[in-house]
PDB file of C-alpha atoms in Angstrom:
ATOM      1  CA  MET A 300      38.833 110.011  85.778  1.00 50.00           C
ATOM      2  CA  LEU A 301      41.067 111.811  83.281  1.00 45.00           C
ATOM      3  CA  LEU A 302      42.086 114.286  85.969  1.00 43.00           C
ATOM      4  CA  ALA A 303      42.973 111.452  88.374  1.00 50.00           C
ATOM      5  CA  ASN A 304      45.154 109.718  85.730  1.00 52.00           C
ATOM      6  CA  THR A 305      46.912 112.979  84.871  1.00 49.00           C
ATOM      7  CA  LEU A 306      47.538 113.720  88.540  1.00 46.00           C
ATOM      8  CA  HIS A 307      48.849 110.171  89.056  1.00 52.00           C
ATOM      9  CA  LEU A 308      51.299 110.581  86.122  1.00 49.00           C
ATOM     10  CA  HIS A 309      52.614 113.861  87.517  1.00 49.00           C
ATOM     11  CA  LEU A 310      53.069 112.339  90.975  1.00 48.00           C
ATOM     12  CA  ASP A 311      54.978 109.376  89.461  1.00 55.00           C
ATOM     13  CA  ARG A 312      57.345 111.778  87.698  1.00 54.00           C
ATOM     14  CA  LEU A 313      57.949 113.631  90.944  1.00 49.00           C
ATOM     15  CA  ARG A 314      58.803 110.350  92.699  1.00 56.00           C
ATOM     16  CA  GLN A 315      61.415 109.385  90.097  1.00 54.00           C
ATOM     17  CA  PRO A 316      64.929 110.308  91.136  1.00 54.00           C
ATOM     18  CA  SER A 317      66.364 113.335  89.477  1.00 51.00           C
ATOM     19  CA  PRO A 318      69.332 112.783  87.115  1.00 51.00           C
ATOM     20  CA  PRO A 319      71.878 113.745  89.795  1.00 54.00           C
ATOM     21  CA  ASP A 320      70.387 111.095  92.158  1.00 54.00           C
ATOM     22  CA  ARG A 321      70.572 108.491  89.410  1.00 49.00           C
ATOM     23  CA  PHE A 322      74.171 109.520  88.734  1.00 46.00           C
ATOM     24  CA  ARG A 323      74.968 109.378  92.434  1.00 52.00           C
ATOM     25  CA  ARG A 324      73.580 105.828  92.645  1.00 52.00           C
ATOM     26  CA  PHE A 325      75.570 104.842  89.547  1.00 46.00           C
ATOM     27  CA  SER A 326      78.639 106.529  90.962  1.00 54.00           C
ATOM     28  CA  GLN A 327      78.360 104.547  94.217  1.00 58.00           C
ATOM     29  CA  SER A 328      77.819 101.323  92.287  1.00 54.00           C
ATOM     30  CA  GLY A 329      80.748 102.179  90.043  1.00 49.00           C
ATOM     31  CA  ARG A 330      83.015 102.769  93.033  1.00 50.00           C
ATOM     32  CA  ILE A 331      82.034  99.451  94.570  1.00 47.00           C
ATOM     33  CA  LEU A 332      82.634  97.711  91.254  1.00 40.00           C
ATOM     34  CA  LEU A 333      86.069  99.331  90.918  1.00 38.00           C
ATOM     35  CA  LEU A 334      87.006  98.285  94.467  1.00 37.00           C
ATOM     36  CA  LEU A 335      85.957  94.698  93.771  1.00 38.00           C
ATOM     37  CA  LEU A 336      87.833  94.695  90.478  1.00 38.00           C
ATOM     38  CA  GLY A 337      90.973  96.019  92.174  1.00 41.00           C
ATOM     39  CA  PHE A 338      90.702  93.345  94.864  1.00 42.00           C
ATOM     40  CA  LEU A 339      90.288  90.593  92.283  1.00 42.00           C
ATOM     41  CA  LEU A 340      93.214  91.834  90.209  1.00 40.00           C
ATOM     42  CA  SER A 341      95.480  91.767  93.254  1.00 41.00           C
ATOM     43  CA  TRP A 342      94.480  88.168  94.035  1.00 45.00           C
ATOM     44  CA  PRO A 343      96.733  85.415  92.708  1.00 47.00           C
ATOM     45  CA  VAL A 344      95.490  83.995  89.443  1.00 50.00           C
ATOM     46  CA  ALA A 345      95.681  80.231  89.411  1.00 48.00           C
ATOM     47  CA  ALA A 346      94.806  77.858  86.650  1.00 50.00           C
ATOM     48  CA  HIS A 347      91.973  75.551  87.533  1.00 75.00           C
ATOM     49  CA  PRO A 348      92.977  72.342  89.274  1.00 92.00           C
ATOM     50  CA  VAL A 349      93.652  69.467  86.901  1.00 96.00           C
ATOM     51  CA  ALA A 350      91.629  66.325  87.577  1.00 95.00           C
ATOM     52  CA  THR A 351      92.978  62.960  86.478  1.00 95.00           C
ATOM     53  CA  ALA A 352      91.165  59.660  86.990  1.00 95.00           C
ATOM     54  CA  HIS A 353      92.267  59.398  90.645  1.00 97.00           C
ATOM     55  CA  VAL A 354      93.863  62.697  91.706  1.00 98.00           C
ATOM     56  CA  GLN A 355      93.098  66.408  91.587  1.00 98.00           C
ATOM     57  CA  ALA A 356      96.352  68.378  91.233  1.00 98.00           C
ATOM     58  CA  GLU A 357      97.133  72.086  91.442  1.00 97.00           C
ATOM     59  CA  LEU A 358      99.886  74.564  92.211  1.00 97.00           C
ATOM     60  CA  ILE A 359      99.150  76.800  95.182  1.00 96.00           C
ATOM     61  CA  GLY A 360     101.040  79.828  96.508  1.00 95.00           C
ATOM     62  CA  GLU A 361     101.808  80.754 100.101  1.00 94.00           C
ATOM     63  CA  THR A 362     101.623  84.477  99.317  1.00 93.00           C
ATOM     64  CA  THR A 363      99.391  86.599  97.116  1.00 92.00           C
ATOM     65  CA  ALA A 364     102.247  88.275  95.214  1.00 93.00           C
ATOM     66  CA  ILE A 365     105.935  88.073  94.331  1.00 93.00           C
ATOM     67  CA  GLN A 366     108.264  90.543  96.038  1.00 92.00           C
ATOM     68  CA  PRO A 367     111.535  91.142  94.149  1.00 92.00           C
ATOM     69  CA  GLY A 368     114.429  89.166  95.640  1.00 93.00           C
ATOM     70  CA  GLN A 369     112.316  87.548  98.370  1.00 94.00           C
ATOM     71  CA  PRO A 370     111.964  83.753  98.313  1.00 96.00           C
ATOM     72  CA  PHE A 371     108.415  82.436  98.569  1.00 96.00           C
ATOM     73  CA  TRP A 372     106.732  79.046  98.738  1.00 96.00           C
ATOM     74  CA  VAL A 373     104.671  77.321  96.082  1.00 97.00           C
ATOM     75  CA  ALA A 374     103.330  73.790  96.501  1.00 97.00           C
ATOM     76  CA  LEU A 375     102.013  70.888  94.518  1.00 98.00           C
ATOM     77  CA  ARG A 376      98.681  69.996  96.119  1.00 97.00           C
ATOM     78  CA  LEU A 377      97.454  66.467  95.372  1.00 98.00           C
ATOM     79  CA  GLN A 378      94.003  65.359  96.483  1.00 98.00           C
ATOM     80  CA  MET A 379      93.450  61.618  96.027  1.00 98.00           C
ATOM     81  CA  ARG A 380      90.175  59.744  95.662  1.00 97.00           C
ATOM     82  CA  ASP A 381      89.202  57.635  98.670  1.00 97.00           C
ATOM     83  CA  GLY A 382      91.367  54.552  99.027  1.00 96.00           C
ATOM     84  CA  TRP A 383      94.132  55.811  96.708  1.00 98.00           C
ATOM     85  CA  HIS A 384      97.590  57.009  97.737  1.00 98.00           C
ATOM     86  CA  VAL A 385     100.779  58.551  96.368  1.00 98.00           C
ATOM     87  CA  TYR A 386     104.303  58.005  97.646  1.00 98.00           C
ATOM     88  CA  TRP A 387     106.886  59.751  99.812  1.00 98.00           C
ATOM     89  CA  ARG A 388     110.420  60.626  98.607  1.00 98.00           C
ATOM     90  CA  ASN A 389     111.494  57.165  99.868  1.00 97.00           C
ATOM     91  CA  PRO A 390     108.498  55.096  98.792  1.00 96.00           C
ATOM     92  CA  GLY A 391     109.598  51.983 100.695  1.00 95.00           C
ATOM     93  CA  ASP A 392     109.476  48.534  99.115  1.00 94.00           C
ATOM     94  CA  SER A 393     107.622  49.696  95.995  1.00 91.00           C
ATOM     95  CA  GLY A 394     106.299  52.844  94.334  1.00 94.00           C
ATOM     96  CA  LEU A 395     107.648  56.118  92.934  1.00 97.00           C
ATOM     97  CA  ALA A 396     107.684  59.576  94.513  1.00 98.00           C
ATOM     98  CA  PRO A 397     105.959  62.526  92.783  1.00 98.00           C
ATOM     99  CA  THR A 398     108.265  64.765  90.736  1.00 98.00           C
ATOM    100  CA  LEU A 399     108.073  68.349  89.507  1.00 98.00           C
ATOM    101  CA  THR A 400     109.753  69.654  86.369  1.00 98.00           C
ATOM    102  CA  TRP A 401     109.679  73.459  86.455  1.00 98.00           C
ATOM    103  CA  THR A 402     109.436  76.014  83.666  1.00 98.00           C
ATOM    104  CA  LEU A 403     110.071  79.315  85.445  1.00 97.00           C
ATOM    105  CA  PRO A 404     110.480  82.933  84.345  1.00 94.00           C
ATOM    106  CA  ALA A 405     114.065  83.873  83.437  1.00 92.00           C
ATOM    107  CA  GLY A 406     116.235  84.235  86.540  1.00 92.00           C
ATOM    108  CA  PHE A 407     113.843  82.384  88.891  1.00 95.00           C
ATOM    109  CA  SER A 408     114.950  79.130  90.541  1.00 97.00           C
ATOM    110  CA  ALA A 409     113.150  76.337  92.402  1.00 98.00           C
ATOM    111  CA  GLY A 410     114.427  74.384  95.396  1.00 98.00           C
ATOM    112  CA  GLU A 411     113.756  70.756  96.253  1.00 98.00           C
ATOM    113  CA  ILE A 412     110.383  69.430  97.415  1.00 98.00           C
ATOM    114  CA  GLN A 413     110.058  69.644 101.208  1.00 98.00           C
ATOM    115  CA  TRP A 414     108.381  66.347 102.083  1.00 98.00           C
ATOM    116  CA  PRO A 415     105.846  66.166 104.928  1.00 97.00           C
ATOM    117  CA  TYR A 416     106.077  63.196 107.272  1.00 97.00           C
ATOM    118  CA  PRO A 417     104.502  60.153 105.523  1.00 98.00           C
ATOM    119  CA  GLU A 418     102.090  57.425 106.582  1.00 98.00           C
ATOM    120  CA  ARG A 419     103.077  53.767 106.697  1.00 97.00           C
ATOM    121  CA  ILE A 420     101.214  51.894 103.950  1.00 96.00           C
ATOM    122  CA  PRO A 421     101.479  48.114 104.349  1.00 94.00           C
ATOM    123  CA  VAL A 422     100.760  46.117 101.194  1.00 88.00           C
ATOM    124  CA  GLY A 423     100.914  42.395 101.931  1.00 89.00           C
ATOM    125  CA  PRO A 424     104.476  41.660 103.087  1.00 93.00           C
ATOM    126  CA  LEU A 425     105.714  45.046 101.757  1.00 92.00           C
ATOM    127  CA  MET A 426     105.960  48.332 103.656  1.00 96.00           C
ATOM    128  CA  ASN A 427     105.507  51.546 101.692  1.00 96.00           C
ATOM    129  CA  PHE A 428     105.460  55.202 102.745  1.00 98.00           C
ATOM    130  CA  GLY A 429     103.163  57.834 101.298  1.00 98.00           C
ATOM    131  CA  TYR A 430      99.988  59.865 101.615  1.00 98.00           C
ATOM    132  CA  HIS A 431      96.219  59.330 101.446  1.00 98.00           C
ATOM    133  CA  GLY A 432      93.643  62.117 101.229  1.00 97.00           C
ATOM    134  CA  THR A 433      95.395  65.406 100.459  1.00 97.00           C
ATOM    135  CA  VAL A 434      99.107  66.147 100.490  1.00 98.00           C
ATOM    136  CA  VAL A 435     100.873  69.487  99.988  1.00 98.00           C
ATOM    137  CA  LEU A 436     104.453  69.305  98.681  1.00 98.00           C
ATOM    138  CA  PRO A 437     106.088  72.749  99.135  1.00 98.00           C
ATOM    139  CA  VAL A 438     108.968  74.107  97.060  1.00 98.00           C
ATOM    140  CA  GLN A 439     110.800  77.391  97.682  1.00 98.00           C
ATOM    141  CA  ILE A 440     110.993  79.709  94.664  1.00 98.00           C
ATOM    142  CA  GLN A 441     113.698  82.377  94.427  1.00 97.00           C
ATOM    143  CA  PRO A 442     112.811  85.341  92.179  1.00 95.00           C
ATOM    144  CA  LEU A 443     115.247  87.880  90.771  1.00 90.00           C
ATOM    145  CA  SER A 444     116.210  90.737  93.083  1.00 89.00           C
ATOM    146  CA  SER A 445     115.201  93.158  90.347  1.00 87.00           C
ATOM    147  CA  LEU A 446     112.121  92.070  88.440  1.00 81.00           C
ATOM    148  CA  PRO A 447     111.413  93.286  84.908  1.00 73.00           C
ATOM    149  CA  ASP A 448     108.645  95.843  84.542  1.00 68.00           C
ATOM    150  CA  GLN A 449     105.885  93.274  84.327  1.00 74.00           C
ATOM    151  CA  ASP A 450     102.561  92.954  86.157  1.00 86.00           C
ATOM    152  CA  THR A 451     102.501  89.178  86.618  1.00 93.00           C
ATOM    153  CA  PHE A 452     104.732  86.118  86.359  1.00 94.00           C
ATOM    154  CA  THR A 453     103.572  82.592  85.552  1.00 96.00           C
ATOM    155  CA  LEU A 454     105.200  79.585  87.201  1.00 97.00           C
ATOM    156  CA  ARG A 455     104.702  76.323  85.305  1.00 98.00           C
ATOM    157  CA  ALA A 456     105.417  72.765  86.392  1.00 98.00           C
ATOM    158  CA  ARG A 457     104.932  69.313  84.971  1.00 98.00           C
ATOM    159  CA  ALA A 458     103.897  67.040  87.852  1.00 98.00           C
ATOM    160  CA  ASP A 459     104.252  63.256  87.586  1.00 98.00           C
ATOM    161  CA  TRP A 460     103.166  60.749  90.226  1.00 98.00           C
ATOM    162  CA  LEU A 461     102.220  57.124  90.728  1.00 98.00           C
ATOM    163  CA  VAL A 462      98.829  56.670  92.387  1.00 98.00           C
ATOM    164  CA  CYS A 463      97.927  53.284  93.847  1.00 96.00           C
ATOM    165  CA  GLN A 464      95.088  51.363  95.419  1.00 94.00           C
ATOM    166  CA  GLU A 465      95.255  47.674  94.449  1.00 86.00           C
ATOM    167  CA  ASP A 466      96.872  48.593  91.144  1.00 93.00           C
ATOM    168  CA  CYS A 467      99.226  51.494  90.453  1.00 95.00           C
ATOM    169  CA  ILE A 468      98.648  54.018  87.688  1.00 97.00           C
ATOM    170  CA  PRO A 469     101.139  56.663  86.490  1.00 98.00           C
ATOM    171  CA  GLU A 470      99.485  60.072  86.130  1.00 98.00           C
ATOM    172  CA  SER A 471     100.655  63.578  85.305  1.00 98.00           C
ATOM    173  CA  ALA A 472      99.440  67.146  84.913  1.00 98.00           C
ATOM    174  CA  ASP A 473     100.736  70.399  83.448  1.00 98.00           C
ATOM    175  CA  LEU A 474     100.092  73.056  86.091  1.00 98.00           C
ATOM    176  CA  GLU A 475     100.598  76.790  86.395  1.00 97.00           C
ATOM    177  CA  LEU A 476     100.230  79.588  88.908  1.00 97.00           C
ATOM    178  CA  THR A 477     100.256  83.269  87.959  1.00 96.00           C
ATOM    179  CA  LEU A 478     101.144  85.811  90.641  1.00 94.00           C
ATOM    180  CA  PRO A 479     101.330  89.615  90.511  1.00 93.00           C
ATOM    181  CA  THR A 480     104.437  91.506  91.594  1.00 91.00           C
ATOM    182  CA  GLN A 481     104.494  93.808  94.593  1.00 88.00           C
ATOM    183  CA  ALA A 482     107.269  95.997  96.043  1.00 86.00           C
ATOM    184  CA  ASP A 483     106.102  95.576  99.659  1.00 86.00           C
ATOM    185  CA  PRO A 484     105.987  92.253 101.530  1.00 87.00           C
ATOM    186  CA  ALA A 485     103.082  90.234 100.162  1.00 83.00           C
ATOM    187  CA  PRO A 486     100.345  88.996 102.498  1.00 84.00           C
ATOM    188  CA  MET A 487      99.712  85.287 102.999  1.00 84.00           C
ATOM    189  CA  ASP A 488      97.062  83.759 100.771  1.00 87.00           C
ATOM    190  CA  PRO A 489      94.269  83.002 103.284  1.00 85.00           C
ATOM    191  CA  ARG A 490      93.009  80.073 101.219  1.00 85.00           C
ATOM    192  CA  TRP A 491      96.197  78.106 101.930  1.00 83.00           C
ATOM    193  CA  ASN A 492      97.250  79.218 105.452  1.00 76.00           C
ATOM    194  CA  GLU A 493      96.887  75.715 106.891  1.00 79.00           C
ATOM    195  CA  SER A 494      98.645  74.107 103.922  1.00 79.00           C
ATOM    196  CA  PHE A 495     101.857  76.068 104.558  1.00 78.00           C
ATOM    197  CA  ALA A 496     101.739  75.997 108.389  1.00 72.00           C
TER     198      ALA A 496
END
């Protein structure tokens, strides 16, 4: 019995990978981890969406990075609870359109909201124009042609809107989107392809 146990112990030791094999496995795992980390660091970093009582709001980017001097699109994405709506730039007989107040890095500028075509929203004898469900309100951002030696830039905006069902409630959110810089043209962010189409 003692001989069998001793033999079993020696066989177990022989089956264990040698230190170089263990290192090789760690090395492969380490390489995979580094690749994943590099991929994640190149992905745009967005703050979590802000949820109010009736709307989830966030800033989204068309591209995954900022290229010096090249304009790019960022949008306010509003997702309303069922039955609630926000307004178009011309709200109709009542209501107020969403607004954005930007705080941008030095030298950056923001254009006007590009409004998608609205729905007609009849309310009794009144006719309003706006959006149910989800709406994406794009704005073109112009960065400096020569960016400071910095890895990322954070775009901040205060969003205000009036959300209505039977009653109307003013809501707001402080939003931000952080994007890395890149000398080459930046790829589209696949999460938002349809939003910017």
